[in-house]
Short mmCIF file of N, CA and C and ligand atoms in Angstrom, two decimals:
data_model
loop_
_atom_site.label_atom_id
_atom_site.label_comp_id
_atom_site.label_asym_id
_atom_site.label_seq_id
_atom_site.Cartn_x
_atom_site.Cartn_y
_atom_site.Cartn_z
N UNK A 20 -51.84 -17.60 -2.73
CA UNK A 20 -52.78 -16.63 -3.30
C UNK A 20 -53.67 -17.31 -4.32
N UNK A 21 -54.71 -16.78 -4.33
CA UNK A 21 -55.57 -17.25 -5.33
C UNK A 21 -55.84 -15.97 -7.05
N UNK A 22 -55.48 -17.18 -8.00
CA UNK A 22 -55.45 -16.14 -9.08
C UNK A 22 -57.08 -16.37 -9.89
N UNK A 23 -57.23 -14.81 -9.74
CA UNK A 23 -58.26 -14.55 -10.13
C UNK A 23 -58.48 -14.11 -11.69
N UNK A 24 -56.99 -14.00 -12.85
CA UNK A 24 -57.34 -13.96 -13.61
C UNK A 24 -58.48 -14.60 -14.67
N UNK A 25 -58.75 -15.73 -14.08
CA UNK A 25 -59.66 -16.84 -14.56
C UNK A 25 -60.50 -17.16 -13.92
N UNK A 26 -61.94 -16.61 -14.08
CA UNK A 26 -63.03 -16.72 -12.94
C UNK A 26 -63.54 -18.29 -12.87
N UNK A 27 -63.09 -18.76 -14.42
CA UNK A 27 -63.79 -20.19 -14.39
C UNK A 27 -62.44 -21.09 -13.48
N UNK A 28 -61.24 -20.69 -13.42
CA UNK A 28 -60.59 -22.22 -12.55
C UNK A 28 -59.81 -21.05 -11.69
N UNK A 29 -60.04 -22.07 -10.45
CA UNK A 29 -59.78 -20.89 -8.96
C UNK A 29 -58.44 -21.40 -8.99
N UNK A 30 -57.03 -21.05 -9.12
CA UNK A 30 -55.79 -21.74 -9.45
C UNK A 30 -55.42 -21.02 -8.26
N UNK A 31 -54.58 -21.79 -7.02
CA UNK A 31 -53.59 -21.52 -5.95
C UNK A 31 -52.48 -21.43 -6.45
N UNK A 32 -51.46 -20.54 -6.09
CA UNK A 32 -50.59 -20.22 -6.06
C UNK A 32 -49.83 -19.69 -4.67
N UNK A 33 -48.44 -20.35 -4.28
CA UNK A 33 -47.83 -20.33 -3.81
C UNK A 33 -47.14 -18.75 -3.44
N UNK A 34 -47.37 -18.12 -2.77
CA UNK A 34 -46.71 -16.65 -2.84
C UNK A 34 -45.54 -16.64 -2.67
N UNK A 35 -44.80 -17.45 -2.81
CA UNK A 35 -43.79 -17.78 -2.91
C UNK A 35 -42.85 -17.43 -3.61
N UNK A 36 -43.48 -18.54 -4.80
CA UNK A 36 -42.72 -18.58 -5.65
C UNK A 36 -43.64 -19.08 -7.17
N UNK A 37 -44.77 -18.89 -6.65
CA UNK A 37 -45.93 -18.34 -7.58
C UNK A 37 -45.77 -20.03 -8.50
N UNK A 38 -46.11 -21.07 -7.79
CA UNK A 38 -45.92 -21.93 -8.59
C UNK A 38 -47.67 -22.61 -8.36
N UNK A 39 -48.54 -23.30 -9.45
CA UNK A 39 -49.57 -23.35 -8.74
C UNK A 39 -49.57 -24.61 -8.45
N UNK A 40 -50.99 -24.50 -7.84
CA UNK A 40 -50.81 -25.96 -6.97
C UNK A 40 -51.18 -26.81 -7.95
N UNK A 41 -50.80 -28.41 -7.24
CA UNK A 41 -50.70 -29.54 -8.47
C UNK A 41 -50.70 -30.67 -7.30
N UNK A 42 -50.92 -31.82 -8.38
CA UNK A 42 -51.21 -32.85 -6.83
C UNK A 42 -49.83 -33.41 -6.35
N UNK A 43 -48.91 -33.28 -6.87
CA UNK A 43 -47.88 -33.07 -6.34
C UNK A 43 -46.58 -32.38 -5.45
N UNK A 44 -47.46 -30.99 -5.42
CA UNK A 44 -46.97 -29.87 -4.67
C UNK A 44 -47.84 -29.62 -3.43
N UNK A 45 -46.74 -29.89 -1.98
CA UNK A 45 -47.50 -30.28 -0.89
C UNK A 45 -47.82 -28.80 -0.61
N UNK A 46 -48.90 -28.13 -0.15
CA UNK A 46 -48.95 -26.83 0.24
C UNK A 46 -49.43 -26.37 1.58
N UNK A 47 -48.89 -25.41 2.16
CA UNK A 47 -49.82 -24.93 3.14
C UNK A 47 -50.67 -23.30 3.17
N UNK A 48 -51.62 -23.43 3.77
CA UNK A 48 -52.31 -22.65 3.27
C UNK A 48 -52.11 -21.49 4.53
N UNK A 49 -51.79 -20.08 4.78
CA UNK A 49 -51.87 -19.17 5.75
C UNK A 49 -53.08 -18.47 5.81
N UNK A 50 -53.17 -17.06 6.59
CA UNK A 50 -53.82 -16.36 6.83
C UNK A 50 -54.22 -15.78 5.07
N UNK A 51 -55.89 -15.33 4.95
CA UNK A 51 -56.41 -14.96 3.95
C UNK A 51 -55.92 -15.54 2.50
N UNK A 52 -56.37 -16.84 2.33
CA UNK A 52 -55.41 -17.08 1.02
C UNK A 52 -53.82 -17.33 0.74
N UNK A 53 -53.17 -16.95 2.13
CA UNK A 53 -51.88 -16.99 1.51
C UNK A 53 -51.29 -18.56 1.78
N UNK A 54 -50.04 -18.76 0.81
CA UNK A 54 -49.98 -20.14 0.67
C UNK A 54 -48.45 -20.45 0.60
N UNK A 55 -47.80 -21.09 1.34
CA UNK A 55 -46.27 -21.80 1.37
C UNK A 55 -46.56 -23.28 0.92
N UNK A 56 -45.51 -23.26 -0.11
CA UNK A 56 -45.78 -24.95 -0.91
C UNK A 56 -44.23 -25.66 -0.19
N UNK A 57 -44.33 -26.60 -0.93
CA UNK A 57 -43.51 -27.45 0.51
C UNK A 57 -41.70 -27.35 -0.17
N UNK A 58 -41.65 -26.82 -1.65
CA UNK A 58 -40.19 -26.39 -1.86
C UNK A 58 -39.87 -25.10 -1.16
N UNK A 59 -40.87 -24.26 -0.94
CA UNK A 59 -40.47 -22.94 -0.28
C UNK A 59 -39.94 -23.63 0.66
N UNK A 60 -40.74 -24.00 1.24
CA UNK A 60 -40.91 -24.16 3.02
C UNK A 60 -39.61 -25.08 3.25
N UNK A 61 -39.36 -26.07 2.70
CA UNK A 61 -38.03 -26.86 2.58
C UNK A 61 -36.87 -25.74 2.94
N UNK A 62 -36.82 -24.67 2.14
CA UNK A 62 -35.56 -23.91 1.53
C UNK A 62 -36.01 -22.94 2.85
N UNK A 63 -36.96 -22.67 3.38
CA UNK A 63 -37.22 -21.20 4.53
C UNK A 63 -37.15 -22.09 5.68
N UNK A 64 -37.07 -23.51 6.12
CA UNK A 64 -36.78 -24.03 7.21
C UNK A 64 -35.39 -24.37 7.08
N UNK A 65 -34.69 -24.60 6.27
CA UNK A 65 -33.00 -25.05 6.62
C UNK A 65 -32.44 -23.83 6.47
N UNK A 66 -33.45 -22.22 5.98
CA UNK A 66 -32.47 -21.48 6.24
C UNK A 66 -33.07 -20.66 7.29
N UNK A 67 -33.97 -20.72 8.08
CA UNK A 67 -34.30 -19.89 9.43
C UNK A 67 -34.03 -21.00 10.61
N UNK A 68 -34.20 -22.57 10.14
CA UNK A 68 -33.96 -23.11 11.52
C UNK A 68 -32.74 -23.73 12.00
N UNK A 69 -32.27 -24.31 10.70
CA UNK A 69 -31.45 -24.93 10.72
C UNK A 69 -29.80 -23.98 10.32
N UNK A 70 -29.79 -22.66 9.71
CA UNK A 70 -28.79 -22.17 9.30
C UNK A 70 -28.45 -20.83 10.61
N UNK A 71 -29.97 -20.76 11.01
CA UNK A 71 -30.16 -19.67 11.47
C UNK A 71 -30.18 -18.30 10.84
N UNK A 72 -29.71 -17.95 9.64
CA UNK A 72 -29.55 -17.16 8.49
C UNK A 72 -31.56 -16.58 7.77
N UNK A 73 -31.67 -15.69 7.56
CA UNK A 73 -32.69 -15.31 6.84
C UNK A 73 -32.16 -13.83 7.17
N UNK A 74 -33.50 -13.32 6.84
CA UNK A 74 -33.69 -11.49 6.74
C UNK A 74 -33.57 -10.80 8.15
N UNK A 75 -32.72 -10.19 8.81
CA UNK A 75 -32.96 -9.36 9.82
C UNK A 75 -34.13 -8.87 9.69
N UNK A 76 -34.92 -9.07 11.27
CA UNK A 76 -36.70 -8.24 11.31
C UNK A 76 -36.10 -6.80 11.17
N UNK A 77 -36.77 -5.94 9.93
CA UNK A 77 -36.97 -4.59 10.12
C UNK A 77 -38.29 -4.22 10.31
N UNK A 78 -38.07 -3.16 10.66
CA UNK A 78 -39.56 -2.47 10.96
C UNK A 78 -41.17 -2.62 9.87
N UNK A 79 -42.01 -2.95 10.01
CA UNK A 79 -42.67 -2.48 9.12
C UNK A 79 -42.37 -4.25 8.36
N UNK A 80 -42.05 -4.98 8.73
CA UNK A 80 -41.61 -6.39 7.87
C UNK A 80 -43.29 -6.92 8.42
N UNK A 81 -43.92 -7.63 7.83
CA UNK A 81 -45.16 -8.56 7.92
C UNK A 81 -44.62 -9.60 7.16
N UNK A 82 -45.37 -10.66 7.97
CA UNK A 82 -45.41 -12.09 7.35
C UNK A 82 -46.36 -12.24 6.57
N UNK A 83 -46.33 -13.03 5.37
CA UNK A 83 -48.09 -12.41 4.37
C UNK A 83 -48.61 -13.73 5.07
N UNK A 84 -47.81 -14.74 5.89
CA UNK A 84 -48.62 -15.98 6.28
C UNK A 84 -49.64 -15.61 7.74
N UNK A 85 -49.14 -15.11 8.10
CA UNK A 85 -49.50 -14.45 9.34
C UNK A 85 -50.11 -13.07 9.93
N UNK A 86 -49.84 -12.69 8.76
CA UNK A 86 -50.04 -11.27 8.63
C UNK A 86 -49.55 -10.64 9.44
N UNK A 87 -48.75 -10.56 10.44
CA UNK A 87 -48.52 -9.92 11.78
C UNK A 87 -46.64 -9.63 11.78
N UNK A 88 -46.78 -8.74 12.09
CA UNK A 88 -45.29 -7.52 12.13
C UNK A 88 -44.28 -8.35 13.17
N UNK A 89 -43.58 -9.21 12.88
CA UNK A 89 -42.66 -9.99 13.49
C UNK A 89 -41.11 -8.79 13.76
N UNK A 90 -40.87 -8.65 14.81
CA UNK A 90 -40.00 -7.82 15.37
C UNK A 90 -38.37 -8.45 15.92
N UNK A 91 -38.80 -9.48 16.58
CA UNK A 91 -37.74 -10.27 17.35
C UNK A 91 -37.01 -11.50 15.89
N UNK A 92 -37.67 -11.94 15.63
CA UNK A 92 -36.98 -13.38 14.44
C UNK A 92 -37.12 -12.64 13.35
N UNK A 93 -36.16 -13.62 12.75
CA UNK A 93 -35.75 -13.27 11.63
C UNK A 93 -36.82 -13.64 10.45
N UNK A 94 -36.71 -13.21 9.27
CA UNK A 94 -37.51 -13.39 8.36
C UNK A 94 -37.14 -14.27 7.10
N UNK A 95 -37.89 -15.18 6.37
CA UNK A 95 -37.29 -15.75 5.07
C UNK A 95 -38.26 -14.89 3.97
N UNK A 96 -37.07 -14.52 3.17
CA UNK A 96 -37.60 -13.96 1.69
C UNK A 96 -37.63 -14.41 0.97
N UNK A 97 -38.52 -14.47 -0.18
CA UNK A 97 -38.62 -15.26 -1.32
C UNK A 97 -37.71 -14.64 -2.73
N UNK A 98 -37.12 -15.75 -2.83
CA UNK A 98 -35.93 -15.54 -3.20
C UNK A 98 -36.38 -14.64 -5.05
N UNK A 99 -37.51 -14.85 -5.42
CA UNK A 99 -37.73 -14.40 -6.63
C UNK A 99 -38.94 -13.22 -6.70
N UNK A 100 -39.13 -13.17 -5.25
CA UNK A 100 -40.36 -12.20 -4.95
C UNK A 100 -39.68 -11.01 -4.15
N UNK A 101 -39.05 -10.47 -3.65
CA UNK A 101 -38.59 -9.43 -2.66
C UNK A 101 -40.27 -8.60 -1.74
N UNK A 102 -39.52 -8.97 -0.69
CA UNK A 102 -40.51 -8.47 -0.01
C UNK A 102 -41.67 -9.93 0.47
N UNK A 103 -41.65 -10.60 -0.17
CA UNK A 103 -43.05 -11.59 0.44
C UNK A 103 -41.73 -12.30 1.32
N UNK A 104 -42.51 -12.07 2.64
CA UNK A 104 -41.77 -12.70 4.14
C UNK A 104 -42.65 -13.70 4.81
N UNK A 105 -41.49 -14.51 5.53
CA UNK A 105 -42.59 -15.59 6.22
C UNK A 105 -41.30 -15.40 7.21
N UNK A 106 -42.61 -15.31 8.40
CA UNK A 106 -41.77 -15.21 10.27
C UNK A 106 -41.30 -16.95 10.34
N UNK A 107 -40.50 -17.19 10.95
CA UNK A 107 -40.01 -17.86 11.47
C UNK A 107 -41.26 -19.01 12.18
N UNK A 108 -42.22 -18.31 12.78
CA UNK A 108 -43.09 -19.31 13.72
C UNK A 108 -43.69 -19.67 12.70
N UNK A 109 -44.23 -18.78 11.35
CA UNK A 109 -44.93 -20.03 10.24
C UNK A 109 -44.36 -20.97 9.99
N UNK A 110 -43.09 -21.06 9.79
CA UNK A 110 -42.44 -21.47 8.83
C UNK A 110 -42.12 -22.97 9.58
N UNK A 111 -41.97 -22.70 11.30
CA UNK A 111 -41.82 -23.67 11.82
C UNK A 111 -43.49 -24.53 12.12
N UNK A 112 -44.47 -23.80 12.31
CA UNK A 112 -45.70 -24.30 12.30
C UNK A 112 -45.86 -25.07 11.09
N UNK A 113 -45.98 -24.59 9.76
CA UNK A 113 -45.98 -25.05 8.69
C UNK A 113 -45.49 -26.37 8.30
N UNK A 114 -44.25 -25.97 8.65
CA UNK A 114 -43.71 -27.43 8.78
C UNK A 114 -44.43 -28.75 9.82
N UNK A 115 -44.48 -28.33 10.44
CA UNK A 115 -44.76 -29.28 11.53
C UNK A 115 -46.53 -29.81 10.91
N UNK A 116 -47.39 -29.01 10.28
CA UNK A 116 -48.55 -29.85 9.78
C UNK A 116 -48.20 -30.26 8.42
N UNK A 117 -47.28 -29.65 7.57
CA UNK A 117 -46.62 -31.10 6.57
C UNK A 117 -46.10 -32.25 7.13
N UNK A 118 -45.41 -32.12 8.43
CA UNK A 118 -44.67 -33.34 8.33
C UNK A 118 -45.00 -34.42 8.75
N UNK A 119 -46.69 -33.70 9.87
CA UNK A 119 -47.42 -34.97 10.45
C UNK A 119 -48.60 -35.69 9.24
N UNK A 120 -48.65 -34.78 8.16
CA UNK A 120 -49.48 -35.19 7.68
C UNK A 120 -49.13 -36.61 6.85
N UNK A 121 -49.61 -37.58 7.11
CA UNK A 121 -49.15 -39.25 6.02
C UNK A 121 -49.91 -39.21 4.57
N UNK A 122 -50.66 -38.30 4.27
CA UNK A 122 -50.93 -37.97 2.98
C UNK A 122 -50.24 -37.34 2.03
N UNK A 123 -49.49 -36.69 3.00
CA UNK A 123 -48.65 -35.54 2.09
C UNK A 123 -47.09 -35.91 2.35
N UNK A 124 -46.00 -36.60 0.88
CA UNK A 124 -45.12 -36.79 1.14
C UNK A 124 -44.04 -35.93 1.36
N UNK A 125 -43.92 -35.08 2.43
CA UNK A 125 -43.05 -33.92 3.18
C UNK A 125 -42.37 -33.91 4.30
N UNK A 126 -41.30 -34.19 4.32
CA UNK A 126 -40.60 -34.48 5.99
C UNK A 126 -39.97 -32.90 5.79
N UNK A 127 -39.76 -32.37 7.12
CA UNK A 127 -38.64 -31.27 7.56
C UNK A 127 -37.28 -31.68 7.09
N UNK A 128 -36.55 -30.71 6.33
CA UNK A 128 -34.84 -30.93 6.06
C UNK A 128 -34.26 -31.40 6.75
N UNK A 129 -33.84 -32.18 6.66
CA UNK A 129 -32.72 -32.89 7.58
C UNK A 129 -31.61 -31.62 8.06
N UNK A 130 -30.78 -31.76 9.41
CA UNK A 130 -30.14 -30.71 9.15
C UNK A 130 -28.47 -31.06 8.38
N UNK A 131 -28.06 -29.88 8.06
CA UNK A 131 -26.68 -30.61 7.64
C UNK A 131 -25.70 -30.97 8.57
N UNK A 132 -25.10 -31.83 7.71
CA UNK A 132 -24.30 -32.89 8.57
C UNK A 132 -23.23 -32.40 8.91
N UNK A 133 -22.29 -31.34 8.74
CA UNK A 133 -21.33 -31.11 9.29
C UNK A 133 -21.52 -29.55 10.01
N UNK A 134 -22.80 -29.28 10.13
CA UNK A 134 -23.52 -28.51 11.04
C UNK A 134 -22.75 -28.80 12.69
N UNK A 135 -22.36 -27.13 13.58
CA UNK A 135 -21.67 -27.82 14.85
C UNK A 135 -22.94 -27.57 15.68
N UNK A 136 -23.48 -28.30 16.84
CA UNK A 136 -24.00 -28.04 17.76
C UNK A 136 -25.62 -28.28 17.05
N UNK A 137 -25.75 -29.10 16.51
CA UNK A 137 -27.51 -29.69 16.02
C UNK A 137 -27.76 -30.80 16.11
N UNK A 138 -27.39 -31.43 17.53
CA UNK A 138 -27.84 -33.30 17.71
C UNK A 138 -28.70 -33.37 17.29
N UNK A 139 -29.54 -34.52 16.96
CA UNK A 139 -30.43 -35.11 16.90
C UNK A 139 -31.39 -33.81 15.56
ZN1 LIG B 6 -43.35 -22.01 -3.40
ZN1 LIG B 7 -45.90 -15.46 10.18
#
């Protein structure tokens, strides 16, 4: 999101977890402004892909990355925001243009190691 309290500096923020951006915080940017920085996204990929664990889809759930009413997958919540959701396909999209990017130092979580049934 972009905070508009300050017309003179356009400051991003992470809807996340409302942290702003910095040249150290890898970010991605969603639908209208909205924005997953790369600690969210760390913590919403080892727990939607790798744990399989997040929010049961309820009705009426939107992704603010996507904007779109995800029904079938599950959802990650922000753990200090209730209610701001990211579907599963951002979260895996997201990832995937941090991790190709060589500018931005961000790999996908490793999964855990005593995880059963996650070769490779
Ligand atoms: Zn964040
Ligand atoms: Zn989404």
């Amino acid at each position: 999101m972009q905070d508009k309290s300050d017309p003179d500096a356009l400051v991003f923020r992470c809807d996340f977890c409302r942290s702003p951006w910095s040249e150290d915080l890898a970010m991605v940017e969603g639908h209208r402004g909205s924005i997953i920085c790369g600690r969210c996204l760390s913590v919403a990929y080892a727990e939607l892909v790798h744990l399989m664990s997040g929010r049961p889809a309820q009705p009426g759930d939107t992704c603010v990355l996507c904007l779109e009413e995800q029904r079938a997958d599950p959802h990650w919540e922000s753990p200090g925001y209730p209610g701001v959701l990211a579907c599963k396909r951002c979260v895996k999209q997201s990832a995937g243009v941090l991790h190709k990017d060589r500018d931005i130092a961000w790999s996908k979580p490793a999964a855990p190691e005593d995880a059963p049934g996650t070769p490779g």
